[in-house]
Coordinates of C-alpha atoms in Angstrom, one line a residue:
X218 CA 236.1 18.9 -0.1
X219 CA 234.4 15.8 1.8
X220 CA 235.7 12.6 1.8
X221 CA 238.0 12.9 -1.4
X222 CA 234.8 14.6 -3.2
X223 CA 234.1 17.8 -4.4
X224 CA 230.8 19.0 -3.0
X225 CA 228.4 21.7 -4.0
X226 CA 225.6 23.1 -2.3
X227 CA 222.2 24.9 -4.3
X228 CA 220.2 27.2 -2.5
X229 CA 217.2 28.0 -4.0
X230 CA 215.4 30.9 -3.3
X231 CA 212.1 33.1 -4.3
X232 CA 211.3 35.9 -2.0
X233 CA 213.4 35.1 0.5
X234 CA 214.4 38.4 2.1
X235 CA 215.9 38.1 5.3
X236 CA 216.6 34.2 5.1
X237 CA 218.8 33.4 2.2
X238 CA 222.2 35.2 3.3
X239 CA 221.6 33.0 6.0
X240 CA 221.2 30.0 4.7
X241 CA 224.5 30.7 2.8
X242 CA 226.7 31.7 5.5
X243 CA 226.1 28.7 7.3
X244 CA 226.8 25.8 5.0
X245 CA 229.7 23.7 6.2
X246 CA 233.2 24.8 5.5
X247 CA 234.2 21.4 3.1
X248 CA 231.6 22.6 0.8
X249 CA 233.6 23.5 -1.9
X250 CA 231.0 26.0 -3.9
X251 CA 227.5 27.6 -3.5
X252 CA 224.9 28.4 -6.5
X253 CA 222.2 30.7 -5.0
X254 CA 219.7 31.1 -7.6
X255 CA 217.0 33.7 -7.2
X256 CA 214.0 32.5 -9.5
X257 CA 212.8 35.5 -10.0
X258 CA 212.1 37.2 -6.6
X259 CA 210.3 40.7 -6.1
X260 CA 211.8 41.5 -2.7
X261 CA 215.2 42.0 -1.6
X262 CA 216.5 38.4 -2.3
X263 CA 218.9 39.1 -5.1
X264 CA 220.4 42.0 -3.4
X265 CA 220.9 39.8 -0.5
X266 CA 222.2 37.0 -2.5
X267 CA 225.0 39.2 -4.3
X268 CA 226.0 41.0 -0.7
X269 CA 226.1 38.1 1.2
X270 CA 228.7 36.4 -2.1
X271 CA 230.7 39.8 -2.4
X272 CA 231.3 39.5 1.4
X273 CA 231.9 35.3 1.7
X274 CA 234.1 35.4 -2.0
X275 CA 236.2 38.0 -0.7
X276 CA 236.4 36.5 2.7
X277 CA 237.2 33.2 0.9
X278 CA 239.9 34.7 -1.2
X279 CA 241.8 36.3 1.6
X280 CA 242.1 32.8 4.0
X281 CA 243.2 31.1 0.6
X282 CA 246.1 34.0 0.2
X283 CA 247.1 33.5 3.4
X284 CA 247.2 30.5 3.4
X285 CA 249.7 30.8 -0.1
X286 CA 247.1 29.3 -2.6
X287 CA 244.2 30.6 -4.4
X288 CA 241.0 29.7 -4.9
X289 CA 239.7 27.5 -8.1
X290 CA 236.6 30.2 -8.9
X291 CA 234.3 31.6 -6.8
X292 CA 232.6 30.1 -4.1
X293 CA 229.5 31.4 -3.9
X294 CA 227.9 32.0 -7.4
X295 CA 225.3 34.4 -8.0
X296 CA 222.9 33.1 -10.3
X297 CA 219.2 34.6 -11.3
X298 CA 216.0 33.9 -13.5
X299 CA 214.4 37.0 -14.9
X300 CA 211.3 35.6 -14.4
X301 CA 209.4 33.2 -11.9
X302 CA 210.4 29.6 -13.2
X303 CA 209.3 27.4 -10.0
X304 CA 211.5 25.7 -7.5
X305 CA 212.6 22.6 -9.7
X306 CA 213.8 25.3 -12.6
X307 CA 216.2 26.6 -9.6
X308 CA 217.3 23.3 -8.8
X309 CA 217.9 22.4 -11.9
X310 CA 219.9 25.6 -12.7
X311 CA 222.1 25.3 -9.7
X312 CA 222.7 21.2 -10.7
X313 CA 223.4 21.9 -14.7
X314 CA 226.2 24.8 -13.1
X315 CA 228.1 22.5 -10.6
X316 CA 227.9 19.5 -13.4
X317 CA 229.7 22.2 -15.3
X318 CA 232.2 23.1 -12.7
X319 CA 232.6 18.7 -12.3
X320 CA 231.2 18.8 -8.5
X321 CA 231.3 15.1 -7.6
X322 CA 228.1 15.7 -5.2
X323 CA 225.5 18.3 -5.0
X324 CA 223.2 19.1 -2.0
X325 CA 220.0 21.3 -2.2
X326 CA 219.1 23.4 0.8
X327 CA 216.5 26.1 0.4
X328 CA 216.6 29.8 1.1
X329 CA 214.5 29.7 3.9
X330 CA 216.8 29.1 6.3
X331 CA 214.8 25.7 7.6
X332 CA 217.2 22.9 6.4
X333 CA 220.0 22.4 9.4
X334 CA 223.4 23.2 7.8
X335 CA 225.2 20.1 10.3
X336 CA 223.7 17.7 9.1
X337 CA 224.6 18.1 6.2
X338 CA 227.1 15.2 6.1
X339 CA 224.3 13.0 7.0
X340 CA 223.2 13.5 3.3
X341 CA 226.7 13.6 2.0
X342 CA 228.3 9.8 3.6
X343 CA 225.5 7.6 1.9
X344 CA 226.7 8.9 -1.5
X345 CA 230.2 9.6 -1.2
X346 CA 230.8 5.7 0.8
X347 CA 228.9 4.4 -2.8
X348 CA 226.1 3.3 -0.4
X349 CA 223.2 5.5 -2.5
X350 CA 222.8 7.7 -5.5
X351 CA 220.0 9.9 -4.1
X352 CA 219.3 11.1 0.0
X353 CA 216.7 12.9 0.9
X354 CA 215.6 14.1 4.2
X355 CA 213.1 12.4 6.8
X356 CA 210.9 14.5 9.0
X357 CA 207.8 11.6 10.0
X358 CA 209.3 8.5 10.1
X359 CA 210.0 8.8 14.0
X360 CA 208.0 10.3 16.2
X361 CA 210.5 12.3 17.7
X362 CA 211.5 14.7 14.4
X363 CA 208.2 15.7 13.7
X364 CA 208.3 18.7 16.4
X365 CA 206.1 21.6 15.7
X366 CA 204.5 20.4 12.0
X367 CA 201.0 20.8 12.5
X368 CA 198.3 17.5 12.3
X369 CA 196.9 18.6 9.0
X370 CA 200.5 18.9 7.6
X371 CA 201.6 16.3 8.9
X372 CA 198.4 14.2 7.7
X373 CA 198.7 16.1 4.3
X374 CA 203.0 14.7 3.8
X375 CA 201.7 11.2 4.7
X376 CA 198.8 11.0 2.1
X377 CA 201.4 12.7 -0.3
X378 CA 204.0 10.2 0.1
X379 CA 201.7 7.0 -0.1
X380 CA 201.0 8.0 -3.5
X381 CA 204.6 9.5 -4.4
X382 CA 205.4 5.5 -3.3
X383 CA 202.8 4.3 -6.1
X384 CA 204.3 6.9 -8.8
X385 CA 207.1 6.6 -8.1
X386 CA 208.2 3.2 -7.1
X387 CA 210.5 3.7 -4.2
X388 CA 207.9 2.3 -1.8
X389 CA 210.3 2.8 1.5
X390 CA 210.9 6.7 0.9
X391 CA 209.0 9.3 3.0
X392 CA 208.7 12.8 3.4
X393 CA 208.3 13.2 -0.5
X394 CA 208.2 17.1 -0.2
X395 CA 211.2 17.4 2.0
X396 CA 213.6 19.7 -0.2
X397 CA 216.7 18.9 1.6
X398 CA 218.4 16.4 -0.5
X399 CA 221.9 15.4 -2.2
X400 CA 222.8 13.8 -5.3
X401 CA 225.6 12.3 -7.1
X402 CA 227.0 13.9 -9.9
X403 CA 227.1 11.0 -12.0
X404 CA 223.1 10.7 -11.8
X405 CA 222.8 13.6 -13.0
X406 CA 224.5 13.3 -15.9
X407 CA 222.5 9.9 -16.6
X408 CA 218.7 11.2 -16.2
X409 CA 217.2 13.7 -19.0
X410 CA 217.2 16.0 -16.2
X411 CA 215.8 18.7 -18.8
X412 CA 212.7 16.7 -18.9
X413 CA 212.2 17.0 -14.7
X414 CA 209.4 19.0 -13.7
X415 CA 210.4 22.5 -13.3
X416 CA 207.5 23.5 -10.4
X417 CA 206.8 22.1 -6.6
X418 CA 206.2 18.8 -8.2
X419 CA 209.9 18.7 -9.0
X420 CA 210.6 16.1 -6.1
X421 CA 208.1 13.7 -7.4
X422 CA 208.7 13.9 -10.5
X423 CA 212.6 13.2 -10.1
X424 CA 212.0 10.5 -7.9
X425 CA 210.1 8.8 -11.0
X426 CA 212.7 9.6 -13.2
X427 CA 215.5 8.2 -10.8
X428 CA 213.5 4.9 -10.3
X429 CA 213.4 4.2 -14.3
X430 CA 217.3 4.4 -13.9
X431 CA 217.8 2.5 -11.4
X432 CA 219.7 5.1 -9.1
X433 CA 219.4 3.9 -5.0
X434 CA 217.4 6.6 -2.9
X435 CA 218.4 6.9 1.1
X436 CA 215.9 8.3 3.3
X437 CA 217.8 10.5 6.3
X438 CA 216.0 11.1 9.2
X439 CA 216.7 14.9 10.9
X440 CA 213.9 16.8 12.9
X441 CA 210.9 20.0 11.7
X442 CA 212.1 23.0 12.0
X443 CA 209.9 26.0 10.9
X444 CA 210.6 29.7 11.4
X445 CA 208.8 32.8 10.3
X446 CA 208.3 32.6 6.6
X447 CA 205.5 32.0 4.5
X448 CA 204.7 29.0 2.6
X449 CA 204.4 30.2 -1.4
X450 CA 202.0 27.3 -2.4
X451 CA 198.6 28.0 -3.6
X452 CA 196.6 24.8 -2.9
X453 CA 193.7 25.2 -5.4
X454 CA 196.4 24.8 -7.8
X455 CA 198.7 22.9 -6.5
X456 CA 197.1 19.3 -5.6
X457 CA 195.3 19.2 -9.1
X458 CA 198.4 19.6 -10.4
X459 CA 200.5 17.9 -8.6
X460 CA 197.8 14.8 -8.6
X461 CA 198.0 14.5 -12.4
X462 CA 201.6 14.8 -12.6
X463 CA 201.6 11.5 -10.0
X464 CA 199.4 9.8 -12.7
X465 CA 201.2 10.6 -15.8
X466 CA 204.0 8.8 -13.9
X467 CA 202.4 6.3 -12.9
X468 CA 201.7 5.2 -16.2
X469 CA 204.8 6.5 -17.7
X470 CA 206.3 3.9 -15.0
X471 CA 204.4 1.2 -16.1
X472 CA 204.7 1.7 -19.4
X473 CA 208.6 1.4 -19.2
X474 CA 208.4 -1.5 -16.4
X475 CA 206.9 -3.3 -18.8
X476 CA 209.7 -4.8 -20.7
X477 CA 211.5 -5.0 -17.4
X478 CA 211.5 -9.0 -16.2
X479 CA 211.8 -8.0 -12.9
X480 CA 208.2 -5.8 -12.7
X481 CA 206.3 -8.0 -15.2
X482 CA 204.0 -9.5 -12.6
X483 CA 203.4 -6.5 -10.7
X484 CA 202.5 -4.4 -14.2
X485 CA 200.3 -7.9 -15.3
X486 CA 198.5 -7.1 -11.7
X487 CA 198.3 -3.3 -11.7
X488 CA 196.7 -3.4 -15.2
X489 CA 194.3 -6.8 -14.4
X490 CA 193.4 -5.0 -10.9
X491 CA 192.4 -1.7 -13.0
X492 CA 190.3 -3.5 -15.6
X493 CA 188.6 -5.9 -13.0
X494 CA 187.8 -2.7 -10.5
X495 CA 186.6 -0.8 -13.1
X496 CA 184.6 -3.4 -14.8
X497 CA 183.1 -4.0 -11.2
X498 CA 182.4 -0.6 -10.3
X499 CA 180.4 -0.4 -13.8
X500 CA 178.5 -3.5 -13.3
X501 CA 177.8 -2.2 -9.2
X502 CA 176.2 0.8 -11.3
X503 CA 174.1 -1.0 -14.0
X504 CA 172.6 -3.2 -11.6
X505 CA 171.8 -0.9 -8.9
X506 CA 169.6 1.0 -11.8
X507 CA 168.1 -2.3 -12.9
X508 CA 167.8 -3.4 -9.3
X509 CA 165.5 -0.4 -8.1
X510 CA 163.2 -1.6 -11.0
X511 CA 163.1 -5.5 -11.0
X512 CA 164.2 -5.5 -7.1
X513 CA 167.2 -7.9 -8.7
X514 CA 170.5 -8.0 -7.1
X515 CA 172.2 -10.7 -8.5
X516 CA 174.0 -8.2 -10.6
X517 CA 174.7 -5.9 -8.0
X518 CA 176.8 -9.2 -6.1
X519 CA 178.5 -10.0 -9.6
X520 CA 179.6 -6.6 -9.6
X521 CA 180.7 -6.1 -6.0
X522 CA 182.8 -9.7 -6.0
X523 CA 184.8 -8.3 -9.6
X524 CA 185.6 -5.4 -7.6
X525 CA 186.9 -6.5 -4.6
X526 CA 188.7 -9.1 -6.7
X527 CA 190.3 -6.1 -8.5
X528 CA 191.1 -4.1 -5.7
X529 CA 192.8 -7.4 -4.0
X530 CA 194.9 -7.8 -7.7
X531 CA 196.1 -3.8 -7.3
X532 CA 197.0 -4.7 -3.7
X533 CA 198.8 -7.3 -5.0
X534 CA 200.3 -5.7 -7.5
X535 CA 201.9 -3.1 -5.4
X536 CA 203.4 -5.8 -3.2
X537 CA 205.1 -6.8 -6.3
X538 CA 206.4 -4.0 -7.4
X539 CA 207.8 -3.5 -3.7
X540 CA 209.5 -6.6 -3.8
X541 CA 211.0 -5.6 -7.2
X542 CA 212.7 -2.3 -5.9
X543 CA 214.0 -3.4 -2.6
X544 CA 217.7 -3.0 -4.3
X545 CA 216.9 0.5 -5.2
X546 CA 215.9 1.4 -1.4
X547 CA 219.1 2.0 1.1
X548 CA 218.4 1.8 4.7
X549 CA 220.2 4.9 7.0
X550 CA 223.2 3.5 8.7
X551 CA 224.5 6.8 10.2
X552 CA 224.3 8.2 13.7
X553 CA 221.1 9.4 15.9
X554 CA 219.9 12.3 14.9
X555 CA 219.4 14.4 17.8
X556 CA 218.1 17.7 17.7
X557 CA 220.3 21.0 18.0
X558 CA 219.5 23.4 20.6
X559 CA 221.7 26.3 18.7
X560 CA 219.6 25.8 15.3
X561 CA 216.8 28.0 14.8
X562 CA 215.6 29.3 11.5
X563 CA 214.0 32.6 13.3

């Protein structure tokens, strides 16, 4: 229990041998229950999931008896895919059990063992105080939290984010792969969460989906911690993916802002910006052929000046629709973080 609220913590995990007991045993003692789903692993992760629950659960049990009470179900809850679904299927499992066990608050952190268990609270006081629907964890906005995350990562999460901003409409998050996160109950229960992508584009695609309901996203700031374990994501099929996922809601955005008063102008200059660059960029193309021919470039200026003008309407519109979700966008208010010398995720 935190705060009066009931919170619940989901650990996904696929092959994560060696790192998921972990990332159990440490989550803070309010947390009041833990779904550990293993989507699908071929290692040693669902052995390690039940052992670790067998020996917490019983350990649980015993302080409660002690104590002269007993404990309202178990607190770590096994749970398994029989096949590889993708992350956001895990999540998604773990959310749909602690909506049916009337958590008030769920927090994600995954079963690698990278995601700091103390700060945990950090995620939790936005939501609990009524401040924010959604937080999600921070690793670039300041300079000192980056740590060890390489250039090309680090370069990679910032081009990722821009256009997570543009899909998505929360224009002030960051870090839009950053798994660690927490969530009201009471969102979940309003979103279609059935309808969430179920793969690594999970966190985008939720973010979309939160924006169209008007939930309030928190960004919380915490440091990069890597350890030993292997990233799972095959790139080749990832960023194509991922890319026309970021489209579809894009349009699927626009499409529902539409009848929205509030994002009227920005949709009026997205969709005028499109046409106009377009139409530019097909004129640039017609005359350059006819150019090389009658040495005419008239056509070629006509076509330049609609596309700038285009370009300068998108800009414009995404201004707009910045403007439109500042309401939606909580600033952090809680402390510094400063980085722990006693976490590691080796």
């Amino acid at each position: 229990m935190y705060n009066g609220n009931r919170i619940a913590v989901v650990v996904p995990a696929y092959n994560e041998e060696g790192f998921v007991g972990r990332t159990i045993e440490t989550t803070p003692s309010f947390v009041d229950r833990v779904y550990a789903v293993d989507d699908g692993s071929t290692d040693g992760t669902w052995d390690e999931i039940r052992r670790t629950a067998r020996r917490l659960n019983a350990d649980k049990e015993k302080a409660m008896v002690a104590d002269g009470g007993h404990r309202d179900g178990e607190f770590v809850v096994p749970l398994r895919h029989e096949t590889n679904r993708g992350v956001g299927a895990s999540v998604k499992t773990g959310y749909r059990a602690a909506m049916e066990d009337e958590m008030d608050v769920v927090a994600v952190m995954n079963g690698d063992a990278q995601m700091d268990p103390s700060i945990l609270h950090r995620f939790l006081d936005p939501i609990v105080e009524g401040r924010a629907d959604y937080a999600k964890g921070d690793r670039i906005s300041r300079r000192e939290n980056v740590g060890e995350m390489s250039r090309w990562r680090l370069f990679g999460n910032h081009l990722l984010t821009s256009l997570t901003n543009l899909s998505s409409g929360y224009w002030r998050t960051v870090d839009s792969q950053n798994g660690y996160t927490a969530i009201s109950v009471d969102a979940l229960r309003e979103i279609p969460l059935e309808d969430v992508y179920d793969e690594y584009g999970f966190l985008n695609d939720l973010l979309t989906t939160l924006n169209l309901h008007d939930f309030r996203v928190v960004n919380v700031p915490h440091r990069a911690v890597y350890g030993d374990e292997e990233s799972g994501i095959v790139y080749r099929e990832f960023v194509p993916r991922l890319s026309g996922l970021l489209l579809r809601n894009f349009l699927r955005r626009l499409a529902a802002r539409s009848r929205d008063a509030r994002y009227v102008p920005a949709v009026l200059a997205y969709c005028l910006g499109v046409v106009a660059t377009c139409f530019g960029a097909g004129s640039v193309l017609r005359a350059a052929e006819r150019g090389v021919r009658r040495r005419d470039s008239s056509g070629l200026l006509r076509g330049v000046v609609t596309g700038v003008c285009g370009a300068v309407l998108f800009v414009l519109g995404c201004r707009l629709d910045a403007r439109a979700a500042e309401p939606l966008e909580t600033e952090y208010a809680g402390e510094r973080f400063e980085a722990r010398d006693d976490f590691d995720s080796e």
